[in-house]
Amino acid sequence: MTVETIHRLWDDLSDFDVSQSVAAAAHLMAALCGASNAWNGTWAGAIRLADATCLDPLQGWRVGAVQALHAIEPHPDEGHFKEILRVWDRREIDPSFLLPMRGVGTFRTYSFRRELPAEWFASDFYARHYGSVGTHDAVFVAFPLNDDCESHFGFYSTRTFTDEEIALLAYALRGIKWFHRQLLLGCGLLLASTPLTSTEREVLQLLLTKAPEKEIARNKGIAASTAHQHVTSIFRKFGVRSRAELMSLWLNSGG
């Protein structure tokens, strides 16, 4: 993948409507997996909770949303990756969990084979969560949006990533701050007072298409009153009073 190809990929992303963030992220991950010989990719939105204690080695960070390019059987959707996150939330600290803590708040890359000791690859944790599905190495690119919110892309390979591949991934993800912001907005992780529920995220995507509430209700198979409750909750969490104000958050997302 050349620099020009990466720039065309950025152009592709800008052609997706704001309601198509899931599809846009999948398009980006598929392109970068192909360019780096990775078999799978993930995106995760991370937030830092205000009530973190000084004894927390993960500094209050939680993963508020995750999207995988390819589901891993037998887990539906992102179940395999969410299993790892449940261990994270229980604070059962694995050495791999400490990698993203290095340089928090800065743009950075981190990877398994470059930064974890050889004995980690003989651990039960690696065998269960990575080796069992064919992951030999993983590399991550972290983009901070503010002190308490970061966007992380992960790529998984059956071999060790080269320095050139890691540099390519970093370059491709460094120049699209607007897109990282859009992904985090879509999950309610950047401006919302409370992260959106999975149903609210689905309703939000429909709201951004300008679909009326009755159409949202039909699409989701729920009562119109229930759809209205979800819309009201979304507005409250984002601190807006109308769909126009909600849309403006995306329209003003440049930079």
mmCIF file of C-alpha atoms in Angstrom:
data_model
loop_
_atom_site.group_PDB
_atom_site.id
_atom_site.type_symbol
_atom_site.label_atom_id
_atom_site.label_comp_id
_atom_site.label_asym_id
_atom_site.label_seq_id
_atom_site.Cartn_x
_atom_site.Cartn_y
_atom_site.Cartn_z
ATOM 1 C CA MET A 1 0.000 0.000 0.000
ATOM 2 C CA THR A 2 1.497 3.299 -1.109
ATOM 3 C CA VAL A 3 0.973 6.736 0.397
ATOM 4 C CA GLU A 4 -1.314 7.560 -2.517
ATOM 5 C CA THR A 5 -3.369 4.431 -1.823
ATOM 6 C CA ILE A 6 -3.736 5.478 1.812
ATOM 7 C CA HIS A 7 -4.893 8.923 0.734
ATOM 8 C CA ARG A 8 -7.505 7.324 -1.523
ATOM 9 C CA LEU A 9 -8.608 5.204 1.431
ATOM 10 C CA TRP A 10 -9.106 8.397 3.443
ATOM 11 C CA ASP A 11 -11.211 9.750 0.576
ATOM 12 C CA ASP A 12 -13.278 6.553 0.639
ATOM 13 C CA LEU A 13 -14.010 7.070 4.329
ATOM 14 C CA SER A 14 -15.238 10.606 3.737
ATOM 15 C CA ASP A 15 -17.781 9.237 1.247
ATOM 16 C CA PHE A 16 -19.558 7.215 3.942
ATOM 17 C CA ASP A 17 -22.554 8.918 5.518
ATOM 18 C CA VAL A 18 -22.314 9.666 9.252
ATOM 19 C CA SER A 19 -24.920 6.957 9.849
ATOM 20 C CA GLN A 20 -22.595 4.366 8.279
ATOM 21 C CA SER A 21 -19.750 4.470 10.795
ATOM 22 C CA VAL A 22 -19.829 0.704 11.381
ATOM 23 C CA ALA A 23 -19.535 -0.001 7.653
ATOM 24 C CA ALA A 24 -16.835 2.667 7.290
ATOM 25 C CA ALA A 25 -14.764 1.154 10.105
ATOM 26 C CA ALA A 26 -15.102 -2.301 8.523
ATOM 27 C CA HIS A 27 -13.968 -0.893 5.158
ATOM 28 C CA LEU A 28 -10.927 0.713 6.796
ATOM 29 C CA MET A 29 -9.992 -2.415 8.752
ATOM 30 C CA ALA A 30 -10.373 -4.655 5.699
ATOM 31 C CA ALA A 31 -8.077 -2.429 3.635
ATOM 32 C CA LEU A 32 -5.422 -2.222 6.345
ATOM 33 C CA CYS A 33 -5.605 -5.953 7.095
ATOM 34 C CA GLY A 34 -4.944 -6.615 3.432
ATOM 35 C CA ALA A 35 -2.023 -4.191 3.367
ATOM 36 C CA SER A 36 -0.406 -5.646 6.513
ATOM 37 C CA ASN A 37 -1.225 -9.339 5.943
ATOM 38 C CA ALA A 38 -3.410 -9.395 9.051
ATOM 39 C CA TRP A 39 -6.212 -11.939 9.281
ATOM 40 C CA ASN A 40 -8.453 -9.789 11.492
ATOM 41 C CA GLY A 41 -8.903 -6.284 12.812
ATOM 42 C CA THR A 42 -10.736 -4.582 15.666
ATOM 43 C CA TRP A 43 -11.695 -1.096 16.735
ATOM 44 C CA ALA A 44 -12.241 -0.173 20.386
ATOM 45 C CA GLY A 45 -13.288 3.052 22.053
ATOM 46 C CA ALA A 46 -11.714 3.505 25.488
ATOM 47 C CA ILE A 47 -12.734 5.924 28.238
ATOM 48 C CA ARG A 48 -11.198 6.773 31.603
ATOM 49 C CA LEU A 49 -13.594 6.808 34.544
ATOM 50 C CA ALA A 50 -13.354 9.730 36.929
ATOM 51 C CA ASP A 51 -13.574 7.539 40.055
ATOM 52 C CA ALA A 52 -10.368 5.594 39.360
ATOM 53 C CA THR A 53 -8.137 4.944 42.373
ATOM 54 C CA CYS A 54 -4.394 5.376 42.507
ATOM 55 C CA LEU A 55 -4.150 1.610 43.085
ATOM 56 C CA ASP A 56 -5.691 0.794 39.716
ATOM 57 C CA PRO A 57 -2.868 -0.316 37.359
ATOM 58 C CA LEU A 58 -5.141 0.419 34.397
ATOM 59 C CA GLN A 59 -5.657 4.021 35.573
ATOM 60 C CA GLY A 60 -9.441 3.849 35.362
ATOM 61 C CA TRP A 61 -9.557 2.948 31.675
ATOM 62 C CA ARG A 62 -12.477 0.885 30.384
ATOM 63 C CA VAL A 63 -13.382 -0.225 26.874
ATOM 64 C CA GLY A 64 -16.798 1.209 26.117
ATOM 65 C CA ALA A 65 -17.309 -0.226 22.620
ATOM 66 C CA VAL A 66 -15.687 -2.791 20.346
ATOM 67 C CA GLN A 67 -16.115 -3.772 16.695
ATOM 68 C CA ALA A 68 -14.444 -6.746 15.027
ATOM 69 C CA LEU A 69 -13.923 -7.119 11.298
ATOM 70 C CA HIS A 70 -14.479 -10.901 11.484
ATOM 71 C CA ALA A 71 -16.403 -12.735 14.186
ATOM 72 C CA ILE A 72 -14.557 -15.652 15.761
ATOM 73 C CA GLU A 73 -16.515 -18.884 16.132
ATOM 74 C CA PRO A 74 -18.179 -20.056 18.243
ATOM 75 C CA HIS A 75 -18.733 -16.535 19.582
ATOM 76 C CA PRO A 76 -21.291 -14.359 17.752
ATOM 77 C CA ASP A 77 -20.415 -10.767 16.875
ATOM 78 C CA GLU A 78 -17.513 -9.560 19.045
ATOM 79 C CA GLY A 79 -18.040 -12.159 21.794
ATOM 80 C CA HIS A 80 -14.486 -13.473 21.627
ATOM 81 C CA PHE A 81 -13.015 -10.011 22.174
ATOM 82 C CA LYS A 82 -15.606 -9.110 24.792
ATOM 83 C CA GLU A 83 -14.483 -12.142 26.781
ATOM 84 C CA ILE A 84 -11.025 -10.546 26.992
ATOM 85 C CA LEU A 85 -12.626 -7.265 28.048
ATOM 86 C CA ARG A 86 -14.516 -8.976 30.856
ATOM 87 C CA VAL A 87 -11.156 -10.070 32.250
ATOM 88 C CA TRP A 88 -9.957 -6.459 31.850
ATOM 89 C CA ASP A 89 -12.965 -5.119 33.745
ATOM 90 C CA ARG A 90 -12.394 -7.600 36.582
ATOM 91 C CA ARG A 91 -8.879 -6.171 36.831
ATOM 92 C CA GLU A 92 -7.254 -9.596 36.519
ATOM 93 C CA ILE A 93 -4.116 -7.977 35.174
ATOM 94 C CA ASP A 94 -2.362 -9.721 32.304
ATOM 95 C CA PRO A 95 0.941 -8.224 31.048
ATOM 96 C CA SER A 96 -0.692 -7.482 27.690
ATOM 97 C CA PHE A 97 -3.149 -5.148 29.470
ATOM 98 C CA LEU A 98 -0.307 -2.868 30.538
ATOM 99 C CA LEU A 99 0.888 -2.165 26.985
ATOM 100 C CA PRO A 100 -1.745 0.513 26.202
ATOM 101 C CA MET A 101 -0.920 2.225 29.501
ATOM 102 C CA ARG A 102 2.487 3.222 28.166
ATOM 103 C CA GLY A 103 2.264 6.752 26.840
ATOM 104 C CA VAL A 104 -1.455 7.214 27.535
ATOM 105 C CA GLY A 105 -2.588 10.468 25.974
ATOM 106 C CA THR A 106 -0.147 10.291 23.053
ATOM 107 C CA PHE A 107 -0.454 8.798 19.582
ATOM 108 C CA ARG A 108 1.367 5.465 19.767
ATOM 109 C CA THR A 109 1.722 1.901 18.534
ATOM 110 C CA TYR A 110 2.293 -1.178 20.654
ATOM 111 C CA SER A 111 2.581 -4.837 19.719
ATOM 112 C CA PHE A 112 2.909 -8.247 21.310
ATOM 113 C CA ARG A 113 6.065 -9.624 19.694
ATOM 114 C CA ARG A 114 8.029 -6.389 20.062
ATOM 115 C CA GLU A 115 7.128 -5.640 23.675
ATOM 116 C CA LEU A 116 6.099 -8.755 25.587
ATOM 117 C CA PRO A 117 8.602 -11.312 26.954
ATOM 118 C CA ALA A 118 8.937 -14.724 25.328
ATOM 119 C CA GLU A 119 7.419 -16.482 28.364
ATOM 120 C CA TRP A 120 4.128 -14.618 27.865
ATOM 121 C CA PHE A 121 3.575 -16.551 24.631
ATOM 122 C CA ALA A 122 3.673 -19.777 26.672
ATOM 123 C CA SER A 123 1.016 -18.497 29.099
ATOM 124 C CA ASP A 124 -2.511 -19.846 29.413
ATOM 125 C CA PHE A 125 -3.888 -16.384 28.652
ATOM 126 C CA TYR A 126 -2.104 -16.184 25.288
ATOM 127 C CA ALA A 127 -3.026 -19.765 24.422
ATOM 128 C CA ARG A 128 -6.710 -19.274 25.193
ATOM 129 C CA HIS A 129 -7.332 -15.830 23.737
ATOM 130 C CA TYR A 130 -4.837 -15.577 20.899
ATOM 131 C CA GLY A 131 -2.975 -18.778 20.066
ATOM 132 C CA SER A 132 -6.176 -20.827 19.922
ATOM 133 C CA VAL A 133 -7.491 -18.718 17.022
ATOM 134 C CA GLY A 134 -4.203 -18.502 15.155
ATOM 135 C CA THR A 135 -2.938 -15.122 16.317
ATOM 136 C CA HIS A 136 0.857 -15.127 16.456
ATOM 137 C CA ASP A 137 1.266 -11.343 16.775
ATOM 138 C CA ALA A 138 -0.972 -8.315 17.282
ATOM 139 C CA VAL A 139 -0.268 -4.640 16.754
ATOM 140 C CA PHE A 140 -2.346 -1.727 17.999
ATOM 141 C CA VAL A 141 -2.552 1.941 17.051
ATOM 142 C CA ALA A 142 -3.907 4.345 19.679
ATOM 143 C CA PHE A 143 -5.283 7.807 18.923
ATOM 144 C CA PRO A 144 -6.184 10.039 21.919
ATOM 145 C CA LEU A 145 -9.082 12.443 21.396
ATOM 146 C CA ASN A 146 -8.784 14.005 24.838
ATOM 147 C CA ASP A 147 -7.397 13.121 28.262
ATOM 148 C CA ASP A 148 -10.166 10.623 28.941
ATOM 149 C CA CYS A 149 -11.040 9.138 25.557
ATOM 150 C CA GLU A 150 -8.980 7.150 23.039
ATOM 151 C CA SER A 151 -9.569 5.243 19.795
ATOM 152 C CA HIS A 152 -7.631 1.971 19.379
ATOM 153 C CA PHE A 153 -7.337 -0.121 16.208
ATOM 154 C CA GLY A 154 -5.917 -3.647 16.525
ATOM 155 C CA PHE A 155 -4.606 -5.999 13.845
ATOM 156 C CA TYR A 156 -3.931 -9.733 14.235
ATOM 157 C CA SER A 157 -1.531 -11.866 12.208
ATOM 158 C CA THR A 158 -0.372 -15.465 11.933
ATOM 159 C CA ARG A 159 3.228 -14.180 11.837
ATOM 160 C CA THR A 160 5.271 -11.327 13.317
ATOM 161 C CA PHE A 161 4.447 -7.872 11.961
ATOM 162 C CA THR A 162 7.365 -6.132 10.248
ATOM 163 C CA ASP A 163 8.481 -2.626 11.195
ATOM 164 C CA GLU A 164 7.358 -1.466 7.742
ATOM 165 C CA GLU A 165 3.847 -2.851 8.270
ATOM 166 C CA ILE A 166 3.558 -1.194 11.670
ATOM 167 C CA ALA A 167 4.725 2.127 10.210
ATOM 168 C CA LEU A 168 2.134 1.810 7.429
ATOM 169 C CA LEU A 169 -0.678 1.179 9.910
ATOM 170 C CA ALA A 170 0.431 4.130 12.026
ATOM 171 C CA TYR A 171 0.524 6.471 9.042
ATOM 172 C CA ALA A 172 -2.863 5.353 7.757
ATOM 173 C CA LEU A 173 -4.524 5.942 11.131
ATOM 174 C CA ARG A 174 -2.661 9.101 12.133
ATOM 175 C CA GLY A 175 -4.161 11.415 9.516
ATOM 176 C CA ILE A 176 -7.873 10.861 10.205
ATOM 177 C CA LYS A 177 -8.621 12.443 13.561
ATOM 178 C CA TRP A 178 -12.086 13.335 12.263
ATOM 179 C CA PHE A 179 -12.842 9.656 11.699
ATOM 180 C CA HIS A 180 -11.671 8.551 15.159
ATOM 181 C CA ARG A 181 -13.903 11.272 16.580
ATOM 182 C CA GLN A 182 -16.845 10.099 14.480
ATOM 183 C CA LEU A 183 -16.479 6.511 15.703
ATOM 184 C CA LEU A 184 -16.355 7.613 19.326
ATOM 185 C CA LEU A 185 -19.315 9.947 18.870
ATOM 186 C CA GLY A 186 -21.330 7.119 17.367
ATOM 187 C CA CYS A 187 -20.918 5.094 20.564
ATOM 188 C CA GLY A 188 -21.565 8.005 22.885
ATOM 189 C CA LEU A 189 -18.017 7.843 24.217
ATOM 190 C CA LEU A 190 -16.805 11.340 23.383
ATOM 191 C CA LEU A 191 -19.496 13.853 24.294
ATOM 192 C CA ALA A 192 -22.299 11.837 25.822
ATOM 193 C CA SER A 193 -22.655 12.023 29.591
ATOM 194 C CA THR A 194 -23.072 8.233 29.732
ATOM 195 C CA PRO A 195 -22.060 5.653 27.088
ATOM 196 C CA LEU A 196 -24.942 4.567 24.886
ATOM 197 C CA THR A 197 -26.466 1.136 25.260
ATOM 198 C CA SER A 198 -26.275 -1.226 22.272
ATOM 199 C CA THR A 199 -29.921 -0.467 21.402
ATOM 200 C CA GLU A 200 -29.334 3.275 21.689
ATOM 201 C CA ARG A 201 -26.353 2.993 19.322
ATOM 202 C CA GLU A 202 -28.594 1.289 16.761
ATOM 203 C CA VAL A 203 -31.287 3.933 17.181
ATOM 204 C CA LEU A 204 -28.666 6.673 16.887
ATOM 205 C CA GLN A 205 -27.499 5.334 13.518
ATOM 206 C CA LEU A 206 -31.091 5.531 12.293
ATOM 207 C CA LEU A 207 -31.519 9.016 13.743
ATOM 208 C CA LEU A 208 -28.539 10.155 11.717
ATOM 209 C CA THR A 209 -30.276 8.995 8.524
ATOM 210 C CA LYS A 210 -33.096 11.468 9.327
ATOM 211 C CA ALA A 211 -35.560 8.577 9.612
ATOM 212 C CA PRO A 212 -38.711 9.602 11.555
ATOM 213 C CA GLU A 213 -39.375 7.937 14.893
ATOM 214 C CA LYS A 214 -42.192 5.801 13.452
ATOM 215 C CA GLU A 215 -39.800 4.406 10.859
ATOM 216 C CA ILE A 216 -37.182 3.763 13.556
ATOM 217 C CA ALA A 217 -39.801 1.864 15.541
ATOM 218 C CA ARG A 218 -40.730 -0.274 12.526
ATOM 219 C CA ASN A 219 -37.074 -0.925 11.703
ATOM 220 C CA LYS A 220 -36.312 -2.074 15.265
ATOM 221 C CA GLY A 221 -39.593 -3.920 15.762
ATOM 222 C CA ILE A 222 -40.522 -1.859 18.819
ATOM 223 C CA ALA A 223 -43.431 0.356 19.823
ATOM 224 C CA ALA A 224 -43.363 4.008 18.766
ATOM 225 C CA SER A 225 -43.413 5.023 22.436
ATOM 226 C CA THR A 226 -40.328 2.864 23.105
ATOM 227 C CA ALA A 227 -38.515 4.392 20.140
ATOM 228 C CA HIS A 228 -39.345 7.843 21.488
ATOM 229 C CA GLN A 229 -37.934 6.902 24.891
ATOM 230 C CA HIS A 230 -34.662 5.830 23.244
ATOM 231 C CA VAL A 231 -34.483 9.064 21.245
ATOM 232 C CA THR A 232 -35.139 11.130 24.365
ATOM 233 C CA SER A 233 -32.427 9.239 26.248
ATOM 234 C CA ILE A 234 -29.945 9.806 23.402
ATOM 235 C CA PHE A 235 -30.685 13.538 23.338
ATOM 236 C CA ARG A 236 -30.220 13.740 27.109
ATOM 237 C CA LYS A 237 -26.922 11.872 27.049
ATOM 238 C CA PHE A 238 -25.523 14.124 24.316
ATOM 239 C CA GLY A 239 -26.876 17.283 25.962
ATOM 240 C CA VAL A 240 -28.970 18.303 22.949
ATOM 241 C CA ARG A 241 -32.649 19.158 22.521
ATOM 242 C CA SER A 242 -33.266 18.239 18.906
ATOM 243 C CA ARG A 243 -32.101 16.092 16.019
ATOM 244 C CA ALA A 244 -30.625 19.196 14.364
ATOM 245 C CA GLU A 245 -28.430 19.834 17.422
ATOM 246 C CA LEU A 246 -27.434 16.175 17.454
ATOM 247 C CA MET A 247 -26.465 16.277 13.768
ATOM 248 C CA SER A 248 -24.374 19.385 14.372
ATOM 249 C CA LEU A 249 -22.037 17.373 16.595
ATOM 250 C CA TRP A 250 -21.007 15.374 13.510
ATOM 251 C CA LEU A 251 -21.054 18.353 11.143
ATOM 252 C CA ASN A 252 -18.641 20.171 13.451
ATOM 253 C CA SER A 253 -16.311 17.176 13.826
ATOM 254 C CA GLY A 254 -13.463 18.343 11.640
ATOM 255 C CA GLY A 255 -9.971 18.960 12.906
#
